[in-house]
Coordinates of C-alpha atoms and ligand atoms in Angstrom, one line a residue:
X1 CA 50.0 -24.0 49.4
X2 CA 50.9 -21.2 47.1
X3 CA 53.2 -20.9 44.1
X4 CA 55.0 -17.6 42.4
X5 CA 56.9 -18.0 39.3
X6 CA 59.0 -15.6 37.8
X7 CA 59.8 -15.0 33.9
X8 CA 62.8 -12.3 33.9
X9 CA 62.3 -11.0 29.8
X10 CA 61.0 -8.1 28.8
X11 CA 61.0 -6.2 25.3
X12 CA 62.0 -3.1 26.6
X13 CA 62.8 -1.6 30.5
X14 CA 59.8 1.0 31.6
X15 CA 61.9 3.9 33.4
X16 CA 60.3 3.3 36.6
X17 CA 60.5 -0.8 37.0
X18 CA 62.9 -2.7 39.4
X19 CA 61.8 -5.9 38.5
X20 CA 64.3 -8.2 37.3
X21 CA 63.6 -8.1 33.9
X22 CA 66.3 -8.7 30.7
X23 CA 66.2 -8.4 27.0
X24 CA 67.9 -11.7 26.7
X25 CA 65.1 -14.0 24.9
X26 CA 68.2 -16.1 23.4
X27 CA 68.3 -17.7 26.5
X28 CA 64.6 -18.6 26.8
X29 CA 65.2 -22.5 26.4
X30 CA 67.5 -22.8 29.1
X31 CA 65.9 -21.0 31.4
X32 CA 62.4 -22.9 31.2
X33 CA 64.7 -26.0 31.4
X34 CA 66.1 -24.8 34.6
X35 CA 62.9 -23.6 35.9
X36 CA 61.3 -27.0 35.8
X37 CA 64.2 -28.4 37.5
X38 CA 63.5 -25.8 40.2
X39 CA 59.7 -26.3 40.7
X40 CA 60.5 -29.9 40.8
X41 CA 63.0 -29.8 43.5
X42 CA 60.8 -27.0 45.4
X43 CA 57.7 -29.4 45.1
X44 CA 59.5 -32.3 46.6
X45 CA 61.6 -30.2 49.4
X46 CA 58.3 -29.0 51.0
X47 CA 56.3 -32.2 50.3
X48 CA 53.6 -31.0 48.4
X49 CA 50.8 -33.2 48.2
X50 CA 48.4 -33.6 45.0
X51 CA 45.6 -31.4 44.7
X52 CA 47.0 -28.6 47.5
X53 CA 48.4 -25.9 45.7
X54 CA 45.8 -23.2 45.9
X55 CA 47.0 -20.3 43.4
X56 CA 49.7 -19.6 41.1
X57 CA 51.2 -16.7 40.2
X58 CA 53.3 -16.3 37.0
X59 CA 54.8 -12.7 37.2
X60 CA 57.5 -10.7 35.3
X61 CA 58.9 -9.2 33.5
X62 CA 56.7 -9.9 30.7
X63 CA 55.1 -13.6 30.6
X64 CA 53.2 -12.9 27.5
X65 CA 56.5 -12.3 25.3
X66 CA 57.2 -16.0 25.6
X67 CA 54.8 -18.2 23.3
X68 CA 52.1 -20.4 25.2
X69 CA 53.9 -23.4 24.2
X70 CA 57.2 -23.0 26.3
X71 CA 54.6 -23.2 29.2
X72 CA 53.3 -26.2 28.5
X73 CA 55.6 -28.4 29.8
X74 CA 55.3 -26.7 33.3
X75 CA 51.7 -27.1 33.4
X76 CA 52.1 -30.7 32.3
X77 CA 53.9 -31.1 35.8
X78 CA 51.9 -28.8 38.0
X79 CA 48.5 -30.1 37.1
X80 CA 48.5 -32.8 39.8
X81 CA 49.4 -30.5 42.5
X82 CA 46.9 -28.0 41.8
X83 CA 44.0 -27.9 43.9
X84 CA 40.3 -28.2 41.8
X85 CA 39.5 -24.7 42.1
X86 CA 42.8 -23.2 41.9
X87 CA 43.3 -19.3 41.1
X88 CA 46.2 -19.4 38.3
X89 CA 47.0 -15.8 37.1
X90 CA 49.5 -14.5 34.3
X91 CA 50.9 -11.1 33.6
X92 CA 50.4 -9.8 30.0
X93 CA 51.4 -6.8 28.5
X94 CA 48.9 -5.5 26.1
X95 CA 51.0 -5.5 23.5
X96 CA 52.0 -9.0 23.3
X97 CA 49.2 -10.9 24.5
X98 CA 47.4 -11.3 21.1
X99 CA 44.2 -13.5 20.8
X100 CA 46.0 -16.7 20.1
X101 CA 48.4 -16.4 22.8
X102 CA 45.9 -15.5 25.4
X103 CA 43.5 -19.0 23.9
X104 CA 46.6 -21.1 24.3
X105 CA 47.8 -20.0 28.0
X106 CA 43.9 -20.4 28.9
X107 CA 44.0 -23.7 27.7
X108 CA 46.7 -24.9 30.1
X109 CA 44.6 -23.8 32.9
X110 CA 45.3 -20.1 33.5
X111 CA 42.1 -18.8 34.5
X112 CA 43.2 -14.9 35.7
X113 CA 45.2 -12.4 33.6
X114 CA 46.5 -9.3 34.4
X115 CA 47.4 -6.6 32.2
X116 CA 49.8 -4.4 32.8
X117 CA 48.5 -1.1 31.5
X118 CA 50.0 1.5 33.5
X119 CA 47.8 4.6 31.8
X120 CA 45.2 5.3 29.2
X121 CA 47.4 8.3 28.6
X122 CA 49.5 8.1 25.1
X123 CA 51.7 11.1 26.6
X124 CA 51.9 9.2 30.2
X125 CA 52.4 6.0 28.5
X126 CA 55.6 7.8 26.6
X127 CA 56.7 9.1 29.9
X128 CA 56.5 5.6 31.7
X129 CA 58.3 4.4 29.1
X130 CA 55.6 1.9 27.9
X131 CA 56.0 0.7 24.3
X132 CA 52.3 0.0 23.9
X133 CA 49.1 2.3 23.0
X134 CA 45.9 3.2 24.6
X135 CA 44.3 1.1 21.7
X136 CA 46.4 -2.0 22.3
X137 CA 45.1 -2.1 25.9
X138 CA 41.5 -2.1 24.7
X139 CA 42.2 -4.6 22.2
X140 CA 43.9 -7.0 24.3
X141 CA 41.1 -6.8 27.0
X142 CA 38.4 -7.6 24.3
X143 CA 40.5 -10.4 23.3
X144 CA 40.8 -11.8 27.0
X145 CA 37.3 -11.6 27.4
X146 CA 36.7 -13.3 23.6
X147 CA 38.8 -16.1 24.8
X148 CA 36.7 -16.9 27.7
X149 CA 38.8 -15.2 30.5
X150 CA 36.0 -14.3 33.3
X151 CA 39.1 -12.9 35.9
X152 CA 40.9 -9.8 34.3
X153 CA 42.9 -7.2 35.9
X154 CA 44.5 -4.2 35.0
X155 CA 47.5 -2.6 36.4
X156 CA 47.4 1.3 36.6
X157 CA 50.4 3.8 37.9
X158 CA 49.3 7.3 39.0
X159 CA 50.9 10.0 41.2
X160 CA 53.8 10.4 38.5
X161 CA 54.6 14.3 37.7
X162 CA 52.2 13.9 34.8
X163 CA 49.0 13.1 37.4
X164 CA 47.3 16.1 37.9
X165 CA 43.2 16.3 38.6
X166 CA 42.6 16.3 34.9
X167 CA 44.9 13.5 33.7
X168 CA 43.3 11.6 36.8
X169 CA 39.7 12.5 35.5
X170 CA 40.9 11.1 32.1
X171 CA 41.9 7.6 33.5
X172 CA 38.9 7.2 35.5
X173 CA 36.6 8.3 32.3
X174 CA 38.6 5.2 30.4
X175 CA 38.4 3.0 33.0
X176 CA 34.6 3.5 33.4
X177 CA 34.5 2.5 29.6
X178 CA 36.3 -1.0 30.3
X179 CA 34.9 -1.7 33.3
X180 CA 32.4 -4.2 32.2
X181 CA 35.7 -6.2 30.5
X182 CA 37.9 -6.1 34.2
X183 CA 36.9 -7.9 36.9
X184 CA 39.9 -6.1 39.0
X185 CA 42.1 -3.1 39.5
X186 CA 45.2 -2.5 40.6
X187 CA 46.2 1.2 41.1
X188 CA 49.5 1.8 42.6
X189 CA 50.6 5.1 43.4
X190 CA 54.4 5.3 41.9
X191 CA 57.5 4.2 43.6
X192 CA 60.9 5.6 42.8
X193 CA 62.9 2.5 42.9
X194 CA 67.1 2.7 43.1
X195 CA 69.2 1.9 39.8
X196 CA 66.0 3.0 37.5
X197 CA 65.7 5.7 34.9
X198 CA 63.5 7.3 37.5
X199 CA 66.0 7.6 40.0
X200 CA 68.5 9.0 37.8
X201 CA 66.5 12.4 38.2
X202 CA 64.5 14.5 40.2
X203 CA 60.7 15.1 39.7
X204 CA 59.3 12.1 38.2
X205 CA 56.7 11.6 40.9
X206 CA 54.0 14.0 42.0
X207 CA 53.7 13.7 45.8
X208 CA 50.0 14.7 46.0
X209 CA 48.4 12.7 48.8
X210 CA 45.1 14.9 47.8
X211 CA 45.3 13.6 44.5
X212 CA 45.6 9.9 45.7
X213 CA 42.7 10.1 47.8
X214 CA 40.3 11.7 45.0
X215 CA 41.6 8.9 43.0
X216 CA 41.2 6.0 45.2
X217 CA 37.4 7.5 46.3
X218 CA 36.5 7.8 42.6
X219 CA 37.8 4.3 41.7
X220 CA 35.3 3.2 44.7
X221 CA 32.7 5.5 43.2
X222 CA 32.8 3.5 39.7
X223 CA 31.9 0.5 42.2
X224 CA 34.8 -1.3 42.6
X225 CA 35.7 -2.8 46.2
X226 CA 38.8 -2.0 47.8
X227 CA 40.4 -4.3 49.6
X228 CA 44.0 -3.2 50.1
X229 CA 45.6 0.3 49.5
X230 CA 46.6 -0.4 45.7
X231 CA 44.0 -3.2 45.4
X232 CA 40.3 -3.2 44.0
X233 CA 37.9 -6.3 43.1
X234 CA 34.5 -5.8 40.9
X235 CA 33.1 -7.9 44.2
X236 CA 34.5 -10.3 46.8
X237 CA 34.2 -13.2 44.4
X238 CA 37.4 -11.7 42.6
X239 CA 39.6 -10.5 45.2
X240 CA 43.0 -12.1 44.0
X241 CA 43.4 -15.0 46.6
X242 CA 46.8 -15.2 45.7
X243 CA 47.9 -11.7 46.8
X244 CA 45.8 -12.1 50.2
X245 CA 47.8 -14.9 50.8
X246 CA 51.0 -13.0 50.8
X247 CA 49.4 -10.3 53.1
X248 CA 48.2 -13.2 55.5
X249 CA 51.5 -14.2 55.9
X250 CA 50.9 -17.9 54.3
X251 CA 53.7 -20.0 53.2
X252 CA 54.4 -19.7 49.5
X253 CA 57.2 -21.3 46.9
X254 CA 59.3 -18.6 45.1
X255 CA 60.8 -20.3 41.6
X256 CA 62.3 -18.3 38.9
X257 CA 65.2 -15.9 38.3
X258 CA 64.7 -13.4 42.0
X259 CA 62.2 -15.7 42.8
X260 CA 61.1 -15.2 46.7
X261 CA 59.7 -17.9 48.9
X262 CA 58.6 -17.7 52.4
X263 CA 58.0 -20.5 55.0
X264 CA 57.1 -20.2 58.8
X265 CA 59.9 -17.6 59.6
X266 CA 62.6 -18.3 56.9
X267 CA 62.4 -16.3 53.5
X268 CA 64.1 -18.1 50.6
X269 CA 65.8 -16.2 47.6
X270 CA 66.6 -17.5 44.4
X271 CA 69.8 -16.6 42.2
X272 CA 69.7 -12.7 41.3
X273 CA 71.8 -13.5 38.2
X274 CA 70.4 -15.3 34.9
X275 CA 73.3 -17.7 34.7
X276 CA 73.8 -18.3 37.9
X277 CA 70.1 -19.5 38.3
X278 CA 70.6 -21.0 34.9
X279 CA 73.9 -23.0 36.3
X280 CA 71.7 -23.8 39.9
X281 CA 68.1 -23.1 39.6
X282 CA 67.8 -24.9 43.2
X283 CA 70.1 -22.5 45.1
X284 CA 68.4 -20.8 47.8
X285 CA 69.9 -17.9 50.0
X286 CA 68.0 -18.0 53.5
X287 CA 66.8 -15.3 55.6
X288 CA 65.7 -15.9 59.2
X289 CA 62.9 -13.2 60.3
X290 CA 63.0 -12.6 64.1
X291 CA 59.5 -12.3 66.2
X292 CA 59.7 -8.6 65.9
X293 CA 60.0 -8.9 62.2
X294 CA 57.3 -11.4 61.7
X295 CA 55.1 -8.9 64.1
X296 CA 56.1 -5.8 62.1
X297 CA 55.1 -7.2 58.6
X298 CA 51.8 -8.6 60.3
X299 CA 51.2 -5.2 60.8
X300 CA 52.3 -3.2 58.0
X301 CA 50.0 -5.8 55.7
X302 CA 47.2 -6.1 57.8
X303 CA 46.6 -2.8 58.1
X304 CA 46.9 -2.1 54.4
X305 CA 44.4 -4.4 53.7
X306 CA 41.0 -6.6 54.9
X307 CA 43.2 -9.2 56.2
X308 CA 43.6 -7.2 59.9
X309 CA 45.7 -7.8 62.7
X310 CA 45.4 -10.6 65.0
X311 CA 44.6 -9.3 68.6
X312 CA 46.8 -12.2 69.9
X313 CA 49.7 -11.3 67.7
X314 CA 50.1 -8.0 69.7
X315 CA 52.1 -7.2 72.3
X316 CA 50.4 -5.8 75.4
X317 CA 51.5 -1.9 74.7
X318 CA 50.5 -2.7 71.3
X319 CA 47.2 -3.8 72.5
X320 CA 46.8 -0.7 74.4
X321 CA 47.4 1.5 71.6
X322 CA 44.9 -0.4 69.3
X323 CA 42.5 0.1 71.9
X324 CA 43.1 3.9 71.7
X325 CA 42.4 3.8 67.9
X326 CA 39.4 2.3 68.3
X327 CA 38.2 4.7 70.5
X328 CA 39.2 7.2 68.1
X329 CA 37.1 5.5 65.5
X330 CA 40.5 4.7 63.1
X331 CA 40.1 0.8 63.9
X332 CA 36.7 -1.7 64.0
X333 CA 37.1 -4.7 66.5
X334 CA 35.3 -8.0 64.8
X335 CA 36.1 -11.7 66.1
X336 CA 39.3 -11.0 68.0
X337 CA 40.9 -9.0 64.8
X338 CA 41.4 -5.7 64.6
X339 CA 40.5 -3.6 61.3
X340 CA 41.6 -0.7 59.5
X341 CA 39.0 1.8 58.4
X342 CA 41.3 4.1 56.4
X343 CA 43.5 2.6 54.3
X344 CA 45.6 5.6 53.8
X345 CA 46.6 5.9 57.2
X346 CA 48.1 2.3 57.4
X347 CA 51.4 3.1 57.5
X348 CA 50.7 5.7 60.1
X349 CA 48.9 3.3 62.8
X350 CA 51.3 0.2 62.0
X351 CA 54.4 2.7 63.1
X352 CA 52.4 3.7 65.8
X353 CA 51.6 0.5 67.3
X354 CA 55.0 -0.7 66.5
X355 CA 56.8 1.9 68.1
Ligands
SAM401 C1 55.9 -7.2 37.9 S1 55.1 -5.7 37.4 C2 55.0 -6.1 36.1 C3 53.9 -6.9 35.0 C4 54.2 -6.5 33.3 N1 55.4 -6.7 32.6 C5 53.6 -5.4 33.1 O1 54.7 -4.2 32.7 O2 52.9 -5.0 32.8 C6 53.3 -5.4 37.9 C7 53.2 -4.3 38.3 O3 54.0 -3.6 39.1 C8 53.6 -1.8 39.0 N2 54.9 -1.3 39.1 C9 55.8 -1.9 38.7 N3 56.9 -1.4 39.2 C10 56.1 0.1 40.2 C11 56.8 1.5 40.5 N4 58.2 1.3 40.4 N5 55.8 2.2 41.1 C12 54.5 1.6 40.8 N6 54.1 0.3 40.1 C13 55.0 -0.1 39.9 C14 52.8 -2.1 37.4 O4 51.9 -1.6 37.5 C15 53.1 -3.1 36.8 O5 52.2 -3.5 36.1
SF4_402 S1 57.1 -2.8 34.2 FE1 56.6 -4.9 33.3 S2 57.3 -4.3 30.9 FE2 58.0 -2.4 32.1 S3 60.4 -3.4 32.4 FE3 58.9 -3.9 34.5 S4 58.4 -5.9 33.9 FE4 58.9 -5.4 32.0

């Protein structure tokens, strides 16, 4: 089993972000109390056995703006349910994850840290509404290494209005400098999300597929293994197991405000409003997924990543189309699965197979 925990607090709101993040740290104690109640019930409802949770991902929001001590209770409760070599990730912002926080959180068993850097350019950081500097990114990475983290991810965003070739070369130059300090990179193409600051005006996005291709190729040339359209690992050992589980369609529990869980053909949503969540953390809204929904999801997620698509899951017409793509060398076939040879064409191929 896999577990996602959402920490919905942030120091400020970035211009592109639609994740649930509130500037209401006053509710921290009530939130963590509700979160524990939520976890206890979910673990019991899903009949989770001892040592059977393989990955935990604590995301946000900004988990690092909450003092490490606040997580102690949760880790104490989860400990017996964690598998021996469970991957336990936490998201952190460079300005709030100081050495002491990193050391303390590591002592609770967290073994993978994911820093939201977004860019190395001060101008782009400001444009994105980030409140940290380039210097703070370098410092956070050094501190994570000093604290003993052996698995460190960095998030970047590109295809913003400021991302011309020169800007991307600047990002790559810095990436090369910090390469020894990271084991994983997530490079996200900017999405303009509704209700964000970027959605209010035009032209925040570059929309340059040739630069996307250039950036991805150069990241690969730096020695990273691309295993999903936005995700790169130092080598196979550092592929994020939690993300992989999502793309493989595995079951997972989602706890915390705006948490989402998945079990067989159902999706579970927690309350989307802080007050409602604190009052009733065990509430779940259910969404039933049809065979068609599940098939579509399998196609899109499988083709965007090294997961691939299971031949058995394809309908007859889809199998015929997949054979055509195989002949065109757009897909390869191995051990009863089709694999995409170019992640940049993933959505196009998925649509072709689906329609
Ligand atoms: C859950 S978010 C936030 C994590 C953390 N609070 C931070 O800001 O670093 C995880 C990552 O999603 C990416 N992201 C969020 N919104 C995005 C958007 N609209 N377009 C592209 N990437 C986005 C960012 O790279 C971010 O680091
Ligand atoms: S990107 Fe991260 S820090 Fe910025 S608002 Fe979203 S969750 Fe908060």
